[in-house]
Coordinates of C-alpha atoms in Angstrom, one line a residue:
Chain K
X1464 CA -23.8 -9.6 5.6
X1465 CA -24.8 -8.4 2.4
X1466 CA -27.8 -9.5 0.5
X1467 CA -26.7 -11.8 -2.8
X1468 CA -28.2 -13.7 -5.8
X1469 CA -27.9 -17.5 -4.8
X1470 CA -28.4 -19.9 -8.2
X1471 CA -27.6 -23.8 -7.9
X1472 CA -27.0 -25.0 -11.5
X1473 CA -27.0 -28.4 -12.8
X1474 CA -23.9 -28.1 -15.5
X1475 CA -20.4 -27.3 -15.5
X1476 CA -21.7 -25.1 -18.4
X1477 CA -24.0 -23.4 -16.6
X1478 CA -21.1 -22.7 -13.4
X1479 CA -18.8 -21.2 -16.2
X1480 CA -20.9 -19.1 -18.1
X1481 CA -22.1 -17.8 -14.6
X1482 CA -18.4 -17.1 -13.6
X1483 CA -17.9 -14.7 -16.7
X1484 CA -20.0 -12.4 -15.0
X1485 CA -18.4 -9.8 -12.6
X1486 CA -19.1 -10.6 -8.8
X1487 CA -19.9 -13.8 -9.0
X1488 CA -18.6 -16.7 -6.6
X1489 CA -18.4 -20.3 -6.4
X1490 CA -19.7 -21.8 -2.9
X1491 CA -19.0 -25.1 -1.8
X1492 CA -18.7 -26.0 1.7
X1493 CA -18.9 -22.3 2.2
X1494 CA -16.8 -22.4 5.6
X1495 CA -14.2 -19.8 4.6
X1496 CA -16.5 -18.2 2.0
X1497 CA -19.4 -17.2 4.2
X1498 CA -17.0 -16.1 6.9
X1499 CA -15.3 -13.6 5.1
X1500 CA -18.7 -12.6 3.5
X1501 CA -19.6 -12.1 7.4
X1502 CA -16.7 -9.9 8.1
X1503 CA -17.4 -8.0 4.8
X1504 CA -14.2 -9.0 3.1
X1505 CA -16.0 -10.3 0.6
X1506 CA -19.4 -9.5 -0.9
X1507 CA -19.9 -11.2 -4.0
X1508 CA -23.3 -10.0 -5.6
X1509 CA -23.9 -13.7 -6.8
X1510 CA -22.9 -17.0 -5.3
X1511 CA -23.1 -20.0 -7.5
X1512 CA -23.5 -23.3 -5.5
X1513 CA -21.6 -26.3 -7.2
X1514 CA -22.9 -29.0 -4.9
X1515 CA -25.0 -30.3 -7.6
X1516 CA -22.1 -31.1 -9.8
X1517 CA -20.9 -35.1 -9.8
X1518 CA -17.2 -34.1 -8.3
X1519 CA -17.6 -36.1 -5.4
X1520 CA -15.7 -39.4 -6.3
X1521 CA -12.5 -40.6 -5.2
X1522 CA -11.0 -42.8 -7.6
X1523 CA -7.7 -45.1 -8.9
X1524 CA -7.1 -44.3 -12.7
X1525 CA -4.8 -46.6 -14.4
X1526 CA -2.8 -44.6 -17.1
X1527 CA 1.0 -44.1 -18.1
X1528 CA 1.3 -43.4 -14.5
X1529 CA -1.2 -44.7 -12.0
X1530 CA -2.6 -41.7 -10.3
X1531 CA -5.7 -41.2 -7.5
X1532 CA -8.1 -38.3 -8.7
X1533 CA -10.2 -37.1 -6.0
X1534 CA -13.3 -34.7 -6.8
X1535 CA -13.1 -30.7 -6.2
X1536 CA -16.0 -31.4 -4.2
X1537 CA -15.1 -34.4 -1.7
X1538 CA -15.2 -33.4 1.6
X1539 CA -12.1 -33.0 3.7
X1540 CA -13.2 -35.6 6.0
X1541 CA -14.6 -38.0 3.2
X1542 CA -11.0 -37.7 2.0
X1543 CA -9.0 -37.8 5.4
X1544 CA -10.9 -41.4 6.2
X1545 CA -11.1 -42.5 2.7
X1546 CA -9.7 -46.1 2.8
X1547 CA -7.4 -46.1 -0.3
X1548 CA -6.2 -42.5 0.6
X1549 CA -5.1 -43.9 4.1
X1550 CA -3.4 -46.8 2.4
X1551 CA -1.5 -44.9 -0.4
X1552 CA -1.5 -41.5 0.5
X1553 CA -1.3 -41.2 4.3
X1554 CA 0.2 -38.0 4.3
X1555 CA -2.8 -36.5 2.9
X1556 CA -5.2 -38.1 5.5
X1557 CA -2.8 -36.8 8.0
X1558 CA -2.5 -33.6 7.0
X1559 CA -6.5 -33.2 6.3
X1560 CA -7.0 -34.2 9.8
X1561 CA -4.5 -31.8 11.5
X1562 CA -6.3 -28.9 9.7
X1563 CA -9.4 -27.0 11.2
X1564 CA -12.3 -29.2 13.3
X1565 CA -14.7 -32.4 12.7
X1566 CA -17.2 -30.3 12.0
X1567 CA -15.6 -27.7 9.4
X1568 CA -13.8 -30.8 8.0
X1569 CA -17.3 -32.1 7.4
X1570 CA -18.2 -29.1 5.4
X1571 CA -15.0 -28.1 3.7
X1572 CA -14.6 -29.8 0.1
X1573 CA -10.9 -30.4 -1.6
X1574 CA -11.4 -27.4 -4.4
X1575 CA -12.5 -25.1 -1.7
X1576 CA -9.3 -26.0 0.5
X1577 CA -7.4 -24.8 -2.2
X1578 CA -9.6 -21.4 -3.0
X1579 CA -9.2 -20.3 1.1
X1580 CA -8.0 -17.3 1.5
X1581 CA -4.8 -16.2 4.6
X1582 CA -6.2 -15.8 8.0
X1583 CA -3.7 -12.5 8.1
X1584 CA -5.4 -10.2 11.0
X1585 CA -5.0 -7.3 8.1
X1586 CA -6.7 -9.3 5.4
X1587 CA -9.6 -9.8 7.7
X1588 CA -10.1 -6.3 9.1
X1589 CA -11.6 -4.2 7.0
X1590 CA -10.8 -0.9 8.7
X1591 CA -6.8 -1.8 8.5
X1592 CA -4.6 -1.6 5.0
X1593 CA -4.1 -4.9 3.2
X1594 CA -3.0 -5.1 -0.2
X1595 CA -4.3 -8.1 -0.7
X1596 CA -8.5 -7.3 0.0
X1597 CA -7.7 -3.7 -1.4
X1598 CA -5.0 -3.2 -3.2
X1599 CA -2.4 -0.5 -3.1
X1600 CA -3.3 0.1 0.5
X1601 CA -0.2 -1.1 1.9
X1602 CA 0.6 -3.8 4.1
X1603 CA -0.1 -3.4 7.5
X1604 CA 1.8 -6.6 8.6
X1605 CA 5.1 -5.3 7.2
X1606 CA 5.7 -3.3 10.5
X1607 CA 2.5 -4.6 12.6
X1608 CA 1.7 -7.9 14.1
X1609 CA 3.7 -10.5 12.0
X1610 CA 3.9 -13.4 14.4
X1611 CA 2.2 -15.4 12.1
X1612 CA 3.9 -14.4 8.8
X1613 CA 6.1 -15.6 5.9
X1614 CA 10.2 -16.2 5.9
X1615 CA 10.2 -17.4 2.5
X1616 CA 9.0 -15.9 -0.7
X1617 CA 7.4 -12.7 0.6
X1618 CA 7.3 -9.5 -1.0
X1619 CA 7.3 -5.7 0.1
X1620 CA 3.6 -5.7 -0.5
X1621 CA 2.5 -8.4 1.2
X1622 CA 3.8 -11.1 4.2
X1623 CA 0.8 -13.3 4.5
X1624 CA 0.9 -17.2 4.5
X1625 CA -1.5 -19.9 3.1
X1626 CA -3.5 -21.6 5.8
X1627 CA -4.4 -24.9 4.3
X1628 CA -2.6 -28.1 5.7
X1629 CA -4.1 -30.1 2.8
X1630 CA -2.2 -27.9 0.2
X1631 CA 1.4 -28.7 2.1
X1632 CA 0.8 -32.1 1.7
X1633 CA -0.4 -32.0 -2.2
X1634 CA 2.4 -29.8 -3.2
X1635 CA 5.0 -32.8 -1.3
X1636 CA 2.7 -35.4 -3.7
X1637 CA 3.2 -33.4 -7.0
X1638 CA -0.2 -32.9 -7.2
X1639 CA -2.1 -31.8 -10.4
X1640 CA -5.2 -29.5 -10.5
X1641 CA -7.8 -30.4 -13.4
X1642 CA -9.6 -26.9 -14.0
X1643 CA -12.3 -26.6 -16.4
X1644 CA -13.4 -23.0 -18.1
X1645 CA -14.7 -21.3 -21.3
X1646 CA -11.5 -22.5 -23.1
X1647 CA -12.1 -26.1 -22.2
X1648 CA -9.9 -28.3 -19.4
X1649 CA -6.5 -27.4 -18.6
X1650 CA -4.1 -29.4 -15.6
X1651 CA -1.9 -26.8 -13.8
X1652 CA 0.7 -28.5 -11.7
X1653 CA 0.8 -28.0 -8.0
X1654 CA 3.3 -25.9 -7.8
X1655 CA 2.2 -23.5 -10.3
X1656 CA -1.6 -22.9 -8.8
X1657 CA -0.8 -20.8 -5.8
X1658 CA 1.1 -17.8 -6.4
X1659 CA 3.9 -15.9 -4.5
X1660 CA 2.9 -12.3 -3.6
X1661 CA 5.1 -10.3 -5.7
X1662 CA 3.6 -7.0 -7.0
X1663 CA -0.3 -8.7 -7.0
X1664 CA -0.8 -10.2 -3.4
X1665 CA -4.7 -9.8 -4.2
X1666 CA -4.4 -12.8 -6.8
X1667 CA -3.4 -16.2 -4.6
X1668 CA -3.7 -18.6 -7.5
X1669 CA -3.6 -18.8 -11.2
X1670 CA -7.2 -19.8 -11.6
X1671 CA -8.6 -17.7 -14.6
X1672 CA -12.2 -16.2 -13.7
X1673 CA -13.9 -18.5 -15.4
X1674 CA -12.2 -21.4 -14.4
X1675 CA -13.8 -24.2 -11.7
X1676 CA -11.6 -26.9 -10.2
X1677 CA -12.8 -30.0 -11.2
X1678 CA -10.4 -32.6 -9.8
X1679 CA -7.0 -33.0 -7.8
X1680 CA -4.9 -35.5 -9.3
X1681 CA -2.2 -37.3 -7.3
X1682 CA 0.2 -39.6 -9.1
X1683 CA 1.2 -42.9 -6.9
X1684 CA 4.2 -43.0 -5.2
X1685 CA 6.5 -44.9 -3.0
X1686 CA 6.1 -42.5 -0.4
X1687 CA 3.4 -44.0 1.6
X1688 CA 5.9 -46.1 4.4
X1689 CA 7.5 -43.2 5.2
X1690 CA 6.0 -39.9 5.6
X1691 CA 4.8 -37.5 8.2
X1692 CA 3.2 -34.8 8.8
X1693 CA 4.2 -32.4 11.5
X1694 CA 2.3 -29.3 12.3
X1695 CA 3.1 -26.8 15.3
X1696 CA 0.6 -24.7 16.8
X1697 CA -0.4 -22.4 19.7
X1698 CA -2.4 -25.1 20.9
X1699 CA -2.6 -28.9 20.7
X1700 CA -5.7 -29.0 17.9
X1701 CA -7.5 -26.4 16.3
X1702 CA -5.6 -23.6 15.5
X1703 CA -3.6 -22.6 12.5
X1704 CA 0.0 -23.6 11.8
X1705 CA 3.0 -21.7 13.3
X1706 CA 4.9 -24.4 10.8
X1707 CA 3.9 -27.4 9.8
X1708 CA 5.9 -30.2 7.7
X1709 CA 4.9 -32.4 4.9
X1710 CA 7.7 -35.0 4.6
X1711 CA 7.7 -38.2 2.0
X1712 CA 10.7 -40.4 1.6
X1713 CA 11.5 -43.4 -0.6
X1714 CA 13.7 -45.7 1.8
X1715 CA 15.5 -48.3 0.5
X1716 CA 18.4 -50.6 2.7
X1717 CA 18.5 -47.6 5.1
X1718 CA 19.4 -45.1 2.1
X1719 CA 16.8 -42.4 0.9
X1720 CA 16.3 -43.1 -2.3
X1721 CA 14.0 -40.1 -3.1
X1722 CA 12.5 -37.2 -1.2
X1723 CA 9.6 -34.1 -1.4
X1724 CA 9.5 -32.0 1.3
X1725 CA 7.1 -28.9 1.6
X1726 CA 6.2 -26.3 4.6
X1727 CA 3.4 -24.5 5.6
X1728 CA 3.0 -21.6 7.6
X1729 CA 6.1 -20.0 6.1
X1730 CA 4.8 -18.6 2.4
X1731 CA 2.4 -17.5 0.5
X1732 CA 2.2 -20.9 -0.7
X1733 CA 3.0 -24.6 0.7
X1734 CA 6.7 -23.8 0.2
X1735 CA 8.6 -26.8 -1.3
X1736 CA 12.4 -27.4 -0.6
X1737 CA 13.8 -28.7 -3.7
X1738 CA 17.7 -28.1 -2.7
X1739 CA 16.9 -30.4 0.4
X1740 CA 15.3 -32.8 -1.7
X1741 CA 18.6 -33.1 -3.9
X1742 CA 20.4 -33.2 -0.7
X1743 CA 19.0 -36.0 0.7
X1744 CA 19.0 -38.3 -2.0
X1745 CA 21.6 -41.4 -1.6
X1746 CA 22.0 -40.4 1.9
X1747 CA 21.3 -42.8 4.8
X1748 CA 18.2 -42.1 6.7
X1749 CA 19.5 -40.9 10.0
X1750 CA 19.3 -38.0 12.6
X1751 CA 23.0 -37.2 11.3
X1752 CA 21.6 -36.7 7.9
X1753 CA 18.5 -34.7 8.5
X1754 CA 20.3 -32.8 11.2
X1755 CA 22.6 -31.4 8.5
X1756 CA 20.3 -30.1 6.4
X1757 CA 18.7 -27.0 8.6
X1758 CA 21.5 -24.6 7.2
X1759 CA 20.5 -25.5 3.7
X1760 CA 16.7 -25.4 4.2
X1761 CA 16.8 -21.8 5.6
X1762 CA 18.7 -20.3 2.9
X1763 CA 16.9 -17.1 1.7
X1764 CA 14.6 -17.1 4.8
X1765 CA 13.8 -13.7 6.1
X1766 CA 12.1 -12.5 9.5
X1767 CA 10.5 -9.6 10.6
X1768 CA 10.3 -8.0 14.3
X1769 CA 7.5 -11.2 16.0
X1770 CA 8.1 -13.8 13.4
X1771 CA 12.1 -14.6 13.7
X1772 CA 11.1 -17.5 16.0
X1773 CA 10.3 -19.2 12.6
X1774 CA 14.2 -19.2 11.6
X1775 CA 14.8 -21.7 14.4
X1776 CA 11.2 -23.3 14.5
X1777 CA 11.3 -24.2 11.0
X1778 CA 14.1 -26.3 10.4
X1779 CA 13.6 -27.7 14.1
X1780 CA 10.4 -28.9 12.7
X1781 CA 11.6 -30.4 9.5
X1782 CA 14.3 -32.6 11.2
X1783 CA 11.6 -33.9 13.7
X1784 CA 9.3 -34.4 10.8
X1785 CA 11.8 -36.3 8.7
X1786 CA 12.7 -38.5 11.6
X1787 CA 9.1 -39.3 12.2
X1788 CA 9.2 -40.4 8.4
X1789 CA 12.0 -42.8 8.7
X1790 CA 10.6 -43.8 11.9
X1791 CA 13.7 -42.8 13.8
X1792 CA 11.9 -40.5 16.0
Chain N
X1386 CA -32.7 -5.9 16.3
X1387 CA -35.4 -9.4 16.9
X1388 CA -37.7 -9.1 19.5
X1389 CA -36.6 -12.1 22.2
X1390 CA -38.9 -14.7 22.1
X1391 CA -39.3 -17.6 24.2
X1392 CA -37.7 -20.2 24.6
X1393 CA -38.5 -23.7 23.5
X1394 CA -39.4 -26.1 20.8
X1395 CA -41.0 -24.7 18.0
X1396 CA -44.9 -25.2 18.4
X1397 CA -46.7 -27.6 16.0
X1398 CA -47.3 -26.2 12.4
X1399 CA -45.2 -23.5 13.3
X1400 CA -44.6 -21.1 10.5
X1401 CA -41.6 -18.8 9.5
X1402 CA -42.5 -15.4 11.1
X1403 CA -43.9 -13.0 8.6
X1404 CA -41.5 -10.8 7.3
X1405 CA -44.2 -8.6 5.0
X1406 CA -43.8 -5.5 7.0
X1407 CA -39.5 -5.6 7.0
X1408 CA -40.1 -6.2 3.2
X1409 CA -42.3 -3.5 2.6
X1410 CA -39.7 -1.0 4.3
X1411 CA -37.0 -1.9 2.5
X1412 CA -39.1 -2.0 -0.5
X1413 CA -40.0 1.5 0.0
X1414 CA -37.0 2.7 1.1
X1415 CA -35.4 1.5 -1.9
X1416 CA -38.1 3.1 -4.0
X1417 CA -37.3 6.3 -2.2
X1418 CA -33.4 6.3 -3.3
X1419 CA -34.4 5.5 -6.8
X1420 CA -36.8 8.7 -6.8
X1421 CA -33.8 10.8 -5.5
X1422 CA -31.9 9.9 -8.7
X1423 CA -31.5 11.9 -11.5
X1424 CA -34.1 11.3 -14.1
X1425 CA -31.0 10.1 -16.7
X1426 CA -30.0 7.7 -14.3
X1427 CA -33.3 6.3 -13.6
X1428 CA -33.8 5.7 -17.5
X1429 CA -31.0 3.9 -17.1
X1430 CA -31.2 1.7 -14.8
X1431 CA -35.1 1.2 -15.7
X1432 CA -33.7 -2.0 -17.7
X1433 CA -32.6 -3.5 -14.9
X1434 CA -35.0 -2.6 -12.4
X1435 CA -36.5 -6.0 -12.5
X1436 CA -33.8 -7.9 -12.1
X1437 CA -32.0 -5.7 -9.1
X1438 CA -35.4 -5.9 -7.5
X1439 CA -35.2 -9.7 -7.9
X1440 CA -31.5 -9.9 -6.8
X1441 CA -32.5 -7.8 -3.4
X1442 CA -35.5 -9.1 -2.1
X1443 CA -35.8 -12.8 -3.4
X1444 CA -36.5 -15.3 -1.1
X1445 CA -35.9 -18.8 -2.0
X1446 CA -37.8 -21.6 -1.1
X1447 CA -36.2 -24.4 0.8
X1448 CA -37.6 -27.6 1.9
X1449 CA -35.9 -28.7 4.9
X1450 CA -36.7 -31.8 7.5
X1451 CA -35.9 -30.8 10.9
X1452 CA -36.1 -33.0 13.7
X1453 CA -38.1 -35.2 11.8
X1454 CA -40.6 -32.9 10.8
X1455 CA -40.8 -31.5 7.4
X1456 CA -40.6 -27.7 6.7
X1457 CA -41.3 -25.7 3.5
X1458 CA -40.0 -22.2 4.1
X1459 CA -38.7 -19.0 2.5
X1460 CA -35.2 -17.9 3.4
X1461 CA -32.9 -15.0 2.2
X1462 CA -30.0 -16.4 0.8
X1463 CA -27.6 -15.2 3.3
X1464 CA -29.6 -16.6 6.2
X1465 CA -27.9 -19.1 8.0
X1466 CA -28.7 -22.1 9.1
X1467 CA -28.3 -20.9 12.4
X1468 CA -30.1 -17.9 12.2
X1469 CA -33.1 -19.6 10.6
X1470 CA -33.5 -22.1 13.6
X1471 CA -33.1 -19.3 16.1
X1472 CA -35.1 -16.9 14.7
X1473 CA -37.7 -18.2 12.4
X1474 CA -38.4 -21.6 14.0
X1475 CA -37.8 -20.9 17.8
X1476 CA -35.3 -23.8 17.9
X1477 CA -33.0 -21.8 20.2
X1478 CA -31.3 -24.6 21.8
X1479 CA -28.3 -24.4 19.1
X1480 CA -26.6 -21.5 20.4
X1481 CA -24.6 -18.4 18.5
X1482 CA -21.4 -18.4 19.9
X1483 CA -18.8 -16.5 17.8
X1484 CA -20.7 -17.1 14.6
X1485 CA -17.9 -17.5 13.1
X1486 CA -17.2 -21.1 12.8
X1487 CA -14.5 -21.0 15.6
X1488 CA -16.4 -22.3 18.7
X1489 CA -18.7 -25.0 17.6
X1490 CA -21.6 -23.7 19.6
X1491 CA -23.7 -23.6 16.8
X1492 CA -23.2 -27.4 16.2
X1493 CA -26.0 -29.4 14.5
X1494 CA -26.1 -32.5 12.4
X1495 CA -26.9 -32.0 9.0
X1496 CA -27.8 -35.5 6.9
X1497 CA -26.3 -37.1 9.3
X1498 CA -23.0 -35.2 9.4
X1499 CA -21.8 -32.5 12.5
X1500 CA -21.5 -29.2 10.9
X1501 CA -21.0 -25.5 12.2
X1502 CA -24.5 -24.1 11.3
X1503 CA -23.2 -20.6 11.6
X1504 CA -21.5 -21.0 8.4
X1505 CA -23.9 -23.0 6.6
X1506 CA -26.5 -20.9 4.5
X1507 CA -30.0 -22.0 5.1
X1508 CA -30.3 -22.3 1.5
X1509 CA -28.1 -25.2 0.9
X1510 CA -29.5 -27.5 3.7
X1511 CA -32.8 -27.7 0.7
X1512 CA -33.7 -31.3 0.7
X1513 CA -31.8 -32.3 3.8
X1514 CA -32.3 -33.5 7.0
X1515 CA -31.5 -31.6 10.3
X1516 CA -31.1 -32.7 13.7
X1517 CA -30.6 -30.4 16.5
X1518 CA -30.4 -30.7 20.0
X1519 CA -34.0 -30.5 20.7
X1520 CA -34.5 -33.6 18.5
X1521 CA -32.0 -35.7 20.6
X1522 CA -34.3 -36.9 23.0
X1523 CA -36.9 -39.7 22.4
X1524 CA -39.7 -37.6 24.0
X1525 CA -39.2 -36.9 27.8
X1526 CA -36.3 -39.8 27.7
X1527 CA -33.1 -38.4 27.1
X1528 CA -30.3 -39.4 24.8
X1529 CA -27.6 -41.4 26.4
X1530 CA -25.1 -38.6 26.1
X1531 CA -27.3 -35.7 27.2
X1532 CA -28.0 -38.3 30.4
X1533 CA -24.1 -38.9 30.4
X1534 CA -23.2 -34.8 30.6
X1535 CA -26.0 -34.6 33.5
X1536 CA -24.0 -37.5 35.1
X1537 CA -20.7 -36.4 35.0
X1538 CA -21.3 -32.7 35.1
X1539 CA -19.9 -31.7 31.9
X1540 CA -21.0 -28.1 31.7
X1541 CA -20.9 -25.0 34.2
X1542 CA -22.7 -22.2 32.3
X1543 CA -24.0 -24.4 29.8
X1544 CA -24.0 -22.2 27.1
X1545 CA -21.5 -24.4 24.7
X1546 CA -23.7 -27.8 25.8
X1547 CA -25.9 -28.5 22.7
X1548 CA -22.8 -28.1 20.7
X1549 CA -20.8 -30.4 23.0
X1550 CA -23.1 -32.7 23.1
X1551 CA -24.2 -32.5 19.2
X1552 CA -20.6 -33.0 18.4
X1553 CA -20.1 -35.7 21.4
X1554 CA -22.6 -37.8 19.6
X1555 CA -21.5 -37.7 16.1
X1556 CA -17.9 -38.3 17.5
X1557 CA -19.3 -41.5 19.0
X1558 CA -20.7 -42.4 15.7
X1559 CA -17.9 -41.4 13.5
X1560 CA -15.9 -43.8 15.8
X1561 CA -13.8 -41.1 17.0
X1562 CA -13.9 -41.6 20.6
X1563 CA -11.6 -44.6 21.4
X1564 CA -9.5 -43.4 23.7
X1565 CA -9.5 -39.8 25.7
X1566 CA -6.6 -38.4 23.5
X1567 CA -8.8 -39.7 20.3
X1568 CA -12.1 -37.6 21.7
X1569 CA -10.0 -34.7 23.0
X1570 CA -8.6 -34.3 19.3
X1571 CA -12.1 -34.8 17.6
X1572 CA -14.1 -32.8 20.0
X1573 CA -11.6 -29.9 19.4
X1574 CA -14.0 -28.0 17.6
X1575 CA -15.9 -27.2 20.5
X1576 CA -14.8 -24.8 22.9
X1577 CA -15.8 -24.7 26.8
X1578 CA -14.5 -21.3 28.4
X1579 CA -15.7 -22.9 31.8
X1580 CA -13.0 -25.5 31.5
X1581 CA -15.3 -28.2 31.7
X1582 CA -13.3 -30.4 29.5
X1583 CA -12.2 -33.5 31.5
X1584 CA -15.8 -34.0 32.7
X1585 CA -17.0 -34.1 29.0
X1586 CA -14.2 -36.5 28.0
X1587 CA -15.5 -38.8 31.2
X1588 CA -19.2 -38.5 29.6
X1589 CA -18.2 -39.7 26.0
X1590 CA -15.9 -42.1 27.5
X1591 CA -19.3 -43.8 29.3
X1592 CA -21.1 -43.4 26.6
X1593 CA -18.9 -45.2 24.4
X1594 CA -18.0 -48.0 26.5
X1595 CA -22.1 -48.4 27.2
X1596 CA -22.1 -49.4 24.1
X1597 CA -25.4 -48.2 23.6
X1598 CA -27.2 -47.0 20.6
X1599 CA -26.5 -43.6 20.0

């Protein structure tokens, strides 16, 4: 690992000031950044340890809409085990527990989880081409090993997927990311936080260089009774998703009043299925209903040499998750 | 490459190894490099010289309580907790498996929580309490989890065992050892390439059901 300077500021303002210098990166849990630094994928000159900032709380906030605010430094394990999260946002708790290992969840923070980089092998191997790591060098995965890669929203520049489970649940739950920077505080809708690769796969998200994530805010909802996170992977635990589905239904008298669907392992960001959500509204929460939406869900999907199996696995996972959420599995 | 050191616990009053020679070599090679740069560049660089030297060579003081003993140490920011334990403190019970957070052999407890020490920067454990496999036994009396691993033959080669045991203790303390399935899920961050999993699960089940203080 290359040498770097290390600072541990105690105020938000010092963190923001430090971020204005190029080569500066924030470290929170470090579970992905230290890994990337060991691989030589990232080599910051300076690390700003933000663990002294008071951003660990998980709290219920009364307002026009009741929300739950989760501090950016709350640990993945802390959120997953939190009584209020388990009761009111069980989908988030499930998704968190499906990710990484118990050890890593004790290190990884909510903010860091959103900022983690893709695990595409071409991104991780500094000897290989990758437009995300080294813009203009090409995408090795396009014609190479692409079993784990995207089927939605990809570009010729990048077909990598976002690795987070937590983010898939937050996308389904219409979370908001609260950030603070030189220009002050702003709120980014979750769907706008992560980017599609387009011509700039080096940019994972829309956070400005001087900005720091402070909270993730989730509006309260009627989905707690009928939500489910289903992750399909190569081994039973501790592996990244081939595909995963976060499904939240509001069911009244056997009819779907409202639905939220996001999937992981299929795109450069958690992928929302707005058309499917619309199509489910008003329909009976039945196996028949769910099995009919597979085709709609897969519109626009495009596979590569090694990941064509995702064209079948994705709708199958989605239907299975919907059945679990509706408690008819 | 660092020289191999004998295994075993750190002796009383153990201090970090003397790195003055290494630092001298690094500093002198930097000075040599600067001497080779044309005069104009050196002049331009002079203004930032102090800052750059500090950035390259700064060691950061840290205070960490390890296995109940307070340590005042000086570490490079890039030193991981795993390397600090093994290379500076001779606490070689904690193993380096993959070194990338994928195998769990380096599992230790920081402030009571299990973490991968290979992905933990030592400087970030300042002011915290670290427990390693060496700190688990009470003198000559093994921890119940260590006893159970021996009884159930929870290992073959033994390389993953310190990490397995540290993780297993945390698994019981967290309340995630209520069934075989739950144990398998919450122990999934510890890989055993010998495949001792069934025996590891049995050992953890016994400790959990025994109800002893872990």
